[in-house]
Short mmCIF file of C-alpha atoms in Angstrom, two decimals:
data_model
loop_
_atom_site.label_atom_id
_atom_site.label_comp_id
_atom_site.label_asym_id
_atom_site.label_seq_id
_atom_site.Cartn_x
_atom_site.Cartn_y
_atom_site.Cartn_z
CA MET J 1 175.25 164.64 88.15
CA GLU J 2 175.33 163.99 84.56
CA GLU J 3 179.02 164.66 84.31
CA GLN J 4 179.75 162.20 87.04
CA LYS J 5 177.64 159.53 85.48
CA ASN J 6 179.71 159.84 82.19
CA ASN J 7 182.85 159.61 84.11
CA TYR J 8 181.67 156.27 85.57
CA GLN J 9 180.60 154.92 82.10
CA GLU J 10 183.83 156.00 80.41
CA GLN J 11 186.30 154.20 82.69
CA THR J 12 188.36 151.70 80.70
CA LEU J 13 189.07 148.13 81.74
CA PHE J 14 192.83 148.81 82.02
CA SER J 15 192.33 151.92 84.41
CA ILE J 16 190.09 149.55 86.67
CA THR J 17 191.97 146.40 86.39
CA TRP J 18 195.71 147.30 87.11
CA PRO J 19 195.15 148.42 90.64
CA LEU J 20 193.05 145.37 91.19
CA PHE J 21 195.75 143.20 89.78
CA ILE J 22 198.38 144.74 92.04
CA GLU J 23 195.99 144.50 95.10
CA LEU J 24 195.24 140.90 94.44
CA SER J 25 198.88 140.18 93.90
CA LEU J 26 199.59 141.60 97.31
CA HIS J 27 196.67 139.80 98.80
CA MET J 28 197.96 136.45 97.49
CA GLY J 29 201.44 137.38 98.16
CA MET J 30 200.69 137.90 101.82
CA GLY J 31 199.38 134.30 102.01
CA ILE J 32 202.36 132.97 100.01
CA VAL J 33 204.94 134.79 102.24
CA ALA J 34 203.15 133.60 105.38
CA THR J 35 203.24 129.92 103.98
CA LEU J 36 206.96 130.42 103.02
CA MET J 37 207.96 131.67 106.31
CA LEU J 38 205.92 128.95 108.25
CA SER J 39 207.59 126.31 105.96
CA HIS J 40 210.95 127.17 107.47
CA TYR J 41 209.40 127.02 110.97
CA SER J 42 207.39 123.65 110.56
CA ASP J 43 205.76 121.80 107.64
CA GLN J 44 203.17 120.64 110.16
CA ALA J 45 202.42 124.32 110.88
CA VAL J 46 201.95 124.92 107.22
CA ALA J 47 199.47 121.92 107.02
CA GLY J 48 197.63 123.10 110.12
CA VAL J 49 197.25 126.77 108.91
CA GLY J 50 196.24 125.50 105.44
CA VAL J 51 193.33 123.42 106.86
CA ALA J 52 192.34 126.29 109.25
CA ASN J 53 192.20 128.75 106.40
CA GLN J 54 189.73 126.53 104.51
CA LEU J 55 187.47 126.46 107.55
CA LEU J 56 187.74 130.32 107.95
CA ASN J 57 187.09 130.89 104.21
CA ILE J 58 183.78 129.14 104.50
CA PHE J 59 182.60 131.76 107.04
CA ILE J 60 184.20 134.71 105.11
CA LEU J 61 181.67 133.67 102.37
CA VAL J 62 178.94 135.03 104.59
CA PHE J 63 180.42 138.58 104.20
CA ASN J 64 180.80 138.08 100.43
CA VAL J 65 176.87 137.63 100.18
CA THR J 66 176.38 141.39 100.63
CA SER J 67 179.62 142.60 99.20
CA ILE J 68 178.88 140.83 95.90
CA GLY J 69 175.37 142.20 95.90
CA ALA J 70 176.83 145.63 96.67
CA THR J 71 179.31 145.41 93.85
CA VAL J 72 176.66 144.50 91.17
CA LEU J 73 173.89 146.90 92.41
CA ILE J 74 175.98 149.85 93.06
CA SER J 75 177.68 149.52 89.56
CA GLN J 76 174.36 149.01 87.78
CA ASN J 77 173.02 152.15 89.57
CA LEU J 78 176.05 154.21 88.67
CA GLY J 79 175.67 153.04 85.03
CA ALA J 80 171.98 154.10 85.04
CA GLY J 81 172.97 157.41 86.60
CA ASN J 82 171.03 156.71 89.87
CA LEU J 83 173.72 158.23 92.07
CA GLN J 84 171.67 158.63 95.10
CA ARG J 85 170.36 155.09 95.13
CA ALA J 86 173.97 153.92 94.82
CA ARG J 87 174.81 155.95 98.01
CA GLN J 88 171.95 154.48 99.99
CA LEU J 89 173.15 151.01 99.10
CA SER J 90 176.51 151.85 100.39
CA TYR J 91 175.15 152.58 103.87
CA SER J 92 173.00 149.47 103.88
CA VAL J 93 175.83 146.96 102.99
CA PHE J 94 178.06 148.51 105.66
CA GLY J 95 175.22 148.09 108.33
CA LEU J 96 174.55 144.56 107.24
CA ASN J 97 178.16 143.42 107.30
CA PHE J 98 178.65 144.99 110.77
CA TRP J 99 176.22 142.59 112.25
CA PHE J 100 177.21 139.60 110.14
CA GLY J 101 180.96 140.26 111.33
CA ILE J 102 179.94 140.31 115.03
CA CYS J 103 177.87 137.07 114.74
CA ILE J 104 180.38 135.05 112.74
CA ALA J 105 183.31 136.06 114.88
CA ILE J 106 181.46 134.75 117.96
CA ILE J 107 180.50 131.63 116.29
CA VAL J 108 183.89 130.72 115.01
CA PHE J 109 185.63 131.47 118.26
CA ILE J 110 183.28 129.26 120.17
CA LEU J 111 182.96 126.51 117.75
CA GLY J 112 186.35 126.50 116.19
CA GLU J 113 187.55 123.26 117.80
CA PRO J 114 184.71 120.97 116.98
CA LEU J 115 184.45 122.33 113.32
CA LEU J 116 188.31 121.85 112.83
CA ARG J 117 187.88 118.22 114.08
CA LEU J 118 185.71 117.62 111.12
CA TYR J 119 188.86 117.57 108.92
CA ASP J 120 190.17 114.67 110.82
CA VAL J 121 193.59 116.23 111.45
CA GLN J 122 195.51 115.06 114.47
CA GLY J 123 198.44 115.97 116.72
CA PRO J 124 200.54 119.03 116.03
CA VAL J 125 198.72 119.72 112.85
CA PHE J 126 195.50 120.11 114.73
CA ASP J 127 196.99 122.21 117.43
CA TYR J 128 198.56 124.60 114.96
CA GLY J 129 195.26 124.88 113.04
CA LEU J 130 193.21 125.55 116.22
CA THR J 131 195.59 128.27 117.40
CA PHE J 132 195.24 129.94 113.98
CA VAL J 133 191.37 129.51 113.90
CA ARG J 134 190.82 131.06 117.39
CA ILE J 135 192.95 134.17 116.94
CA CYS J 136 191.83 134.90 113.41
CA ALA J 137 188.16 134.44 114.50
CA LEU J 138 188.50 137.67 116.34
CA SER J 139 189.63 139.53 113.18
CA LEU J 140 186.56 138.17 111.11
CA PHE J 141 184.72 141.32 112.31
CA PHE J 142 187.22 143.50 110.66
CA GLU J 143 187.37 141.39 107.50
CA SER J 144 183.51 141.77 107.25
CA LEU J 145 183.64 145.52 107.31
CA SER J 146 186.64 145.55 104.99
CA LEU J 147 184.87 143.60 102.33
CA ALA J 148 181.92 145.94 102.51
CA LEU J 149 183.89 149.05 102.33
CA SER J 150 186.11 147.72 99.54
CA ALA J 151 183.07 146.78 97.42
CA ILE J 152 181.84 150.41 97.86
CA LEU J 153 185.11 151.97 96.77
CA ARG J 154 185.67 149.63 93.87
CA SER J 155 182.05 150.02 92.57
CA HIS J 156 182.76 153.72 92.42
CA GLY J 157 186.03 153.14 90.36
CA TYR J 158 188.43 153.83 93.24
CA THR J 159 190.49 150.82 92.75
CA LYS J 160 193.83 152.47 93.21
CA GLU J 161 192.85 153.54 96.76
CA SER J 162 191.81 150.12 97.71
CA MET J 163 195.10 148.81 96.32
CA MET J 164 197.12 151.18 98.55
CA VAL J 165 195.28 149.90 101.74
CA THR J 166 196.42 146.45 100.72
CA VAL J 167 200.04 147.62 100.26
CA TYR J 168 200.15 148.76 103.92
CA MET J 169 198.33 145.68 105.06
CA ASN J 170 200.95 143.63 103.59
CA VAL J 171 203.68 145.71 105.34
CA ILE J 172 202.02 145.01 108.73
CA SER J 173 201.39 141.39 107.91
CA ILE J 174 204.88 140.51 106.47
CA GLY J 175 206.50 142.56 109.31
CA GLY J 176 204.65 140.45 111.88
CA ASN J 177 205.44 137.20 110.11
CA ILE J 178 209.17 137.96 110.15
CA ILE J 179 209.09 138.74 113.82
CA ALA J 180 206.98 135.68 114.54
CA THR J 181 209.09 133.15 112.62
CA THR J 182 212.66 134.49 112.84
CA GLY J 183 213.11 136.03 116.18
CA PHE J 184 214.13 139.21 114.52
CA LEU J 185 216.08 141.57 116.83
CA GLY J 186 216.16 138.92 119.55
CA LEU J 187 212.35 138.78 119.93
CA PRO J 188 210.85 135.45 120.79
CA ILE J 189 209.83 133.11 118.00
CA THR J 190 205.99 132.70 118.29
CA GLY J 191 205.33 130.92 115.21
CA VAL J 192 201.65 130.43 114.26
CA THR J 193 200.50 132.58 117.15
CA GLY J 194 202.46 135.52 116.01
CA VAL J 195 201.40 135.13 112.26
CA SER J 196 197.77 135.12 113.39
CA TRP J 197 198.00 138.30 115.44
CA ALA J 198 199.78 139.99 112.42
CA ILE J 199 196.78 139.13 110.37
CA PHE J 200 194.44 140.60 113.18
CA ALA J 201 196.52 143.84 113.08
CA ALA J 202 196.52 144.17 109.32
CA ARG J 203 192.74 143.71 109.04
CA ALA J 204 192.12 146.19 111.80
CA TYR J 205 194.22 148.74 110.07
CA ALA J 206 192.36 148.17 106.82
CA VAL J 207 188.98 148.99 108.20
CA CYS J 208 190.32 152.32 109.59
CA ALA J 209 192.00 153.23 106.43
CA LEU J 210 188.96 152.40 104.20
CA LEU J 211 186.51 154.35 106.37
CA TYR J 212 188.80 157.47 105.88
CA LEU J 213 189.03 156.88 102.11
CA LEU J 214 185.19 156.64 101.87
CA TYR J 215 184.88 159.95 103.57
CA ASN J 216 187.73 161.54 101.61
CA ARG J 217 186.83 160.26 98.11
CA LEU J 218 183.13 159.95 98.23
CA SER J 219 182.12 162.29 101.16
CA LEU J 220 180.46 159.37 102.61
CA LYS J 221 180.60 159.50 106.34
CA ILE J 222 179.52 156.40 108.27
CA VAL J 223 178.24 157.03 111.80
CA ILE J 224 176.97 154.72 114.65
CA LYS J 225 173.31 155.15 113.60
CA ASP J 226 174.01 153.82 110.15
CA ILE J 227 174.57 150.25 111.44
CA PHE J 228 170.80 150.34 112.43
CA ASN J 229 169.32 151.93 109.41
CA ALA J 230 169.82 149.45 106.71
CA LYS J 231 166.65 149.53 104.54
CA LYS J 232 164.58 146.36 104.07
CA GLU J 233 164.39 146.85 100.19
CA ASP J 234 168.13 147.31 100.18
CA ILE J 235 168.69 144.14 102.22
CA ARG J 236 166.20 142.12 99.96
CA GLU J 237 168.01 143.17 96.77
CA LEU J 238 171.47 142.59 98.22
CA LEU J 239 170.56 139.09 99.37
CA GLU J 240 168.70 138.33 96.12
CA ILE J 241 171.92 138.73 94.20
CA GLY J 242 174.47 137.93 97.09
CA ILE J 243 173.00 134.64 98.32
CA PRO J 244 172.99 132.74 94.93
CA SER J 245 176.54 134.25 94.18
CA ALA J 246 177.98 133.33 97.50
CA GLY J 247 176.07 129.93 97.34
CA GLU J 248 178.37 128.94 94.36
CA ASN J 249 181.43 129.89 96.44
CA LEU J 250 180.09 128.12 99.55
CA SER J 251 179.41 124.99 97.45
CA TYR J 252 183.13 125.23 96.31
CA GLN J 253 184.53 125.58 99.75
CA LEU J 254 182.54 122.72 101.25
CA SER J 255 183.49 120.47 98.26
CA GLN J 256 187.14 121.47 99.13
CA VAL J 257 186.48 120.37 102.67
CA VAL J 258 185.54 116.93 101.46
CA ILE J 259 188.36 116.81 99.05
CA THR J 260 190.89 117.83 101.75
CA SER J 261 189.62 114.93 103.92
CA PHE J 262 190.68 112.71 100.95
CA VAL J 263 194.01 114.33 100.92
CA VAL J 264 194.41 113.68 104.65
CA THR J 265 194.23 109.95 104.16
CA MET J 266 197.28 110.41 101.83
CA GLY J 267 199.59 111.54 104.57
CA THR J 268 201.25 114.80 105.82
CA ALA J 269 203.40 115.02 102.82
CA SER J 270 200.49 115.22 100.51
CA LEU J 271 198.54 117.62 102.79
CA ALA J 272 201.57 120.02 103.06
CA GLY J 273 202.12 119.63 99.28
CA ARG J 274 198.59 120.56 98.45
CA VAL J 275 198.82 123.77 100.58
CA TYR J 276 202.27 124.74 98.69
CA ILE J 277 200.73 123.99 95.19
CA LEU J 278 197.62 125.84 96.07
CA ASN J 279 199.66 128.91 96.81
CA ILE J 280 201.81 128.33 93.72
CA SER J 281 198.74 127.91 91.39
CA MET J 282 197.37 131.31 92.59
CA LEU J 283 200.14 132.92 90.44
CA CYS J 284 198.44 131.33 87.39
CA PHE J 285 194.98 132.69 87.92
CA LEU J 286 196.09 136.07 89.60
CA PHE J 287 195.70 138.00 86.52
CA THR J 288 192.43 136.23 85.55
CA VAL J 289 190.76 137.15 88.85
CA ALA J 290 191.78 140.81 88.42
CA ILE J 291 190.66 141.28 84.90
CA ALA J 292 187.46 139.28 85.57
CA GLN J 293 186.61 141.65 88.60
CA GLY J 294 187.29 144.83 86.34
CA THR J 295 185.03 143.32 83.71
CA GLN J 296 182.46 142.51 86.21
CA LEU J 297 182.23 146.23 87.15
CA LEU J 298 182.03 147.30 83.57
CA VAL J 299 179.51 144.78 82.56
CA ALA J 300 177.28 145.80 85.56
CA ARG J 301 177.51 149.50 84.30
CA TYR J 302 176.82 148.55 80.72
CA ILE J 303 173.84 146.47 81.84
CA GLY J 304 172.60 149.25 84.09
CA GLY J 305 172.97 151.77 81.08
CA LYS J 306 171.23 149.30 78.71
CA GLN J 307 174.47 148.96 76.54
CA TYR J 308 174.06 145.26 75.99
CA ASP J 309 176.21 144.85 72.91
CA LEU J 310 179.10 146.40 74.81
CA ALA J 311 178.54 144.12 77.71
CA LEU J 312 178.63 141.00 75.46
CA LYS J 313 181.74 141.96 73.54
CA ARG J 314 183.55 142.98 76.74
CA GLY J 315 182.96 139.43 78.18
CA ILE J 316 184.24 137.72 75.22
CA ARG J 317 187.47 139.88 74.88
CA THR J 318 188.24 139.39 78.45
CA LEU J 319 187.82 135.71 78.20
CA LYS J 320 190.42 135.46 75.34
CA ILE J 321 192.98 137.48 77.15
CA ALA J 322 192.43 135.54 80.39
CA MET J 323 192.76 132.13 78.86
CA PHE J 324 195.95 133.04 77.16
CA ALA J 325 197.49 134.55 80.25
CA SER J 326 196.56 131.58 82.46
CA THR J 327 198.00 129.06 79.91
CA PHE J 328 201.23 131.08 79.66
CA ALA J 329 201.68 131.43 83.33
CA SER J 330 200.99 127.66 84.15
CA LEU J 331 203.56 126.64 81.49
CA ILE J 332 206.30 128.68 83.22
CA ILE J 333 205.47 127.22 86.49
CA ALA J 334 205.38 123.73 85.18
CA PHE J 335 208.79 124.10 83.57
CA GLY J 336 210.29 125.65 86.68
CA GLY J 337 208.63 122.92 88.90
CA GLU J 338 211.37 121.58 91.19
CA PHE J 339 213.02 124.94 91.64
CA ILE J 340 209.73 126.61 92.66
CA LEU J 341 208.89 123.80 95.07
CA ARG J 342 212.31 123.93 96.61
CA VAL J 343 211.67 127.65 97.62
CA PHE J 344 208.99 126.28 99.89
CA THR J 345 210.46 122.93 101.17
CA GLU J 346 213.40 120.52 100.94
CA ASP J 347 211.36 117.58 101.88
CA PRO J 348 212.04 115.10 99.02
CA SER J 349 208.60 113.36 99.67
CA ILE J 350 206.64 116.66 99.22
CA ILE J 351 208.70 117.47 96.11
CA MET J 352 208.06 114.00 94.56
CA VAL J 353 204.30 114.29 95.23
CA GLY J 354 204.21 117.87 93.83
CA LEU J 355 206.08 117.83 90.57
CA PRO J 356 203.45 115.95 88.49
CA VAL J 357 200.66 118.17 89.86
CA LEU J 358 202.42 121.28 88.56
CA TRP J 359 201.98 119.89 85.12
CA ALA J 360 198.33 119.08 85.82
CA ILE J 361 197.97 122.94 86.44
CA VAL J 362 198.50 123.50 82.75
CA PHE J 363 195.34 121.55 82.18
CA VAL J 364 193.32 123.18 84.84
CA GLU J 365 194.00 126.90 84.48
CA PRO J 366 192.57 127.73 81.13
CA GLY J 367 189.26 126.06 82.21
CA ARG J 368 189.33 128.02 85.37
CA ALA J 369 189.90 131.24 83.40
CA MET J 370 186.89 130.60 81.29
CA ASN J 371 184.86 129.78 84.41
CA ILE J 372 186.00 132.83 86.58
CA VAL J 373 185.50 135.38 83.75
CA LEU J 374 182.11 134.39 82.50
CA MET J 375 180.47 133.38 85.82
CA ASN J 376 181.38 136.84 87.10
CA SER J 377 179.99 138.50 84.07
CA LEU J 378 176.83 136.50 84.26
CA LYS J 379 176.28 137.64 87.86
CA SER J 380 176.80 141.33 86.79
CA ALA J 381 174.18 140.82 84.06
CA GLY J 382 171.62 139.68 86.94
CA ASP J 383 171.92 136.02 85.99
CA VAL J 384 172.80 134.84 89.42
CA ARG J 385 171.05 131.43 89.70
CA PHE J 386 172.63 129.71 86.75
CA PRO J 387 176.23 129.83 88.20
CA VAL J 388 175.17 128.31 91.56
CA ILE J 389 173.07 125.52 89.93
CA ILE J 390 175.73 124.44 87.53
CA GLY J 391 178.36 124.85 90.18
CA ILE J 392 176.73 122.60 92.66
CA ILE J 393 176.06 119.88 90.00
CA SER J 394 179.65 119.94 88.56
CA MET J 395 181.63 120.57 91.98
CA TRP J 396 180.01 117.53 93.57
CA GLY J 397 179.25 115.40 90.57
CA ILE J 398 182.65 115.82 88.92
CA ALA J 399 185.25 117.40 91.28
CA VAL J 400 184.42 115.49 94.45
CA SER J 401 183.38 112.07 92.79
CA LEU J 402 186.50 112.12 90.50
CA SER J 403 188.88 113.24 93.27
CA TYR J 404 187.89 110.15 95.26
CA LEU J 405 187.92 107.77 92.23
CA LEU J 406 191.24 108.99 90.71
CA GLY J 407 193.07 110.19 93.94
CA VAL J 408 191.95 107.55 96.41
CA HIS J 409 190.47 104.54 94.58
CA TYR J 410 193.05 104.38 91.75
CA GLY J 411 195.86 105.74 93.81
CA LEU J 412 197.05 108.72 91.69
CA GLY J 413 197.05 110.83 94.88
CA LEU J 414 197.31 114.67 94.43
CA LEU J 415 197.68 114.26 90.67
CA GLY J 416 194.18 112.60 90.68
CA ILE J 417 192.74 115.36 92.80
CA TRP J 418 194.05 118.12 90.40
CA LEU J 419 192.83 116.15 87.31
CA ALA J 420 189.45 115.92 88.75
CA GLN J 421 189.21 119.65 89.49
CA GLY J 422 190.52 120.44 86.00
CA ALA J 423 187.50 118.43 84.68
CA ASP J 424 185.10 120.48 86.95
CA GLU J 425 186.53 123.84 85.93
CA TRP J 426 186.35 122.99 82.12
CA LEU J 427 182.78 121.71 82.28
CA ARG J 428 181.58 124.79 84.20
CA GLY J 429 183.52 127.00 81.91
CA CYS J 430 181.87 125.53 78.77
CA PHE J 431 178.43 125.85 80.19
CA ALA J 432 179.20 129.51 81.07
CA LEU J 433 180.25 130.33 77.56
CA LYS J 434 177.12 128.83 76.08
CA ARG J 435 175.01 130.84 78.67
CA TRP J 436 176.90 134.06 78.03
CA LEU J 437 176.49 133.73 74.16
CA SER J 438 172.78 133.18 74.66
CA LYS J 439 172.50 136.88 76.04
CA PRO J 440 170.63 136.08 79.30
CA TRP J 441 169.87 139.67 80.01
CA GLU J 442 167.26 139.59 77.22
CA ARG J 443 165.33 136.82 79.17
CA LEU J 444 165.72 138.68 82.41
CA THR J 445 164.47 141.97 81.00
CA LYS J 446 161.30 140.17 79.53
CA ALA J 447 160.75 138.45 82.89
CA VAL J 448 160.74 141.96 84.59
CA LEU J 449 158.49 143.51 82.08
CA ASN J 450 156.04 140.48 82.41
#
C-alpha cells in the first residue's frame, strides 16, 4: 500500500496533463467537426444545434456535481494514502450518477420543447434544435455514467486510458457525422437527426469501454447492487464539494442563456456567428483546461498529503504557463481571422460580424486562463464556496449587464458581448489570484480543528 501511495504522489504534471490535453482536443474537435459538417448542410442547423447544446449543457452540470466531488475527494484520499476510502468513493459516485442520469434523461425528453422555447428561437432553427434535444436526451444517461467513470480513472492517474476512450468516441461520432451530412456511399442525408444518433452511439460505447478499464486497471468491478449501495456519508461529502463547484458552472450556463437571448435579437447571422466563434475560441483555452485539470489532481493530492507549499507553487507555475499559451493561441487566431471563419462559412454577413470578435478574444483569453487555473485549484484545496460566490456576482453583475449595455443598447453586437465576457473573466481571475495567494487551506484547516 505504501508503494502505491508514493506512485500517486510522484506523478508529474506533464505525465497527467498530456493525455488530458489530447482527450480535450478530441472532445472539442468532435464538436468543431460536427459544427463544420452541419455548416455545409445548413447555417440554420448550426444555430439550432448551438442553442440546443446550451440547454443540454445545463443538465449535464447535474452530473458534474458528483464527478467534481469525486475527483477532489478521491485524489485527496490517494494523496493521504487512504486507498480503501478512495475505492469506496468510486462505488458511491457511480451509483449516484446512475440515478441522476435516468432522472435527467426523462426530464429533458419530456420537457425539451417548452425549455427550448425559452430561447425565443423560431422556425427551422427551433425545429433543428428540438430534434437534437430529444435524441440527445436519451444519451444523457450514458453521459452521466461516463463522467463518473472518467473521474474515477483520472483521479487514480489513468489519464491515458481515458484519452483512448475519447479517441474511439471521436471515430464513431465523426463517422456518423460524415454519413449524416454527406450521404456517404449513397446513404440518405439525415442532417441533425443523424448527427444526434452518432452522439448517442459514441456515448454508449464510452460507458462500456470505461467499465472495462475500471476492472482491468483498478480491479474495480461494478455490479447491479452497487447502484443501490451508495453510502450516506459519501453522498454528503460528494455533494458538499460538488454542489458549490457545479453551482458556479450552473450560474455560468444560465447567464449564457440570457446572453444568447440578447444575441437572438441581433439576427440569425449573429447567432450562427456566435456558435462558430465559440468553437474557434475553444482552441485558445484548450491547453489551459488540460493543464488546469492536471494541476487540480496534483493540488488535491498535495493538500491530502499536507504538502501545502508544493500546492501553492504548483498553482502559480501553472498560471504563468496557461496565460502565456492562451495569449499566444488567441493572437494566431486573430491574425488568421478571415481564413479561419471561411472554413466554417462563406456567408459575408457572418464573416463581417465575426472578424472584430476574433480580436476581442485576445483580450478575453488570458483572463479566462487565470480564472480556470486558480478556481480549479481552489476547489481542490477545499475552498469550494468562494468560486461560486464571486462567480455569481461577476457573471450576472458584469457579463450579463455589460452584454446588454454594450451589445444591445450601444449596438456593438457580438463584439460588445465578447468585451463584456472578457471583463467578467478578468475580474474573477484577479479575485481568484488574491484568494490563492492568501493560502485558504490554512483557514479551512483551522475551521476543522475548531
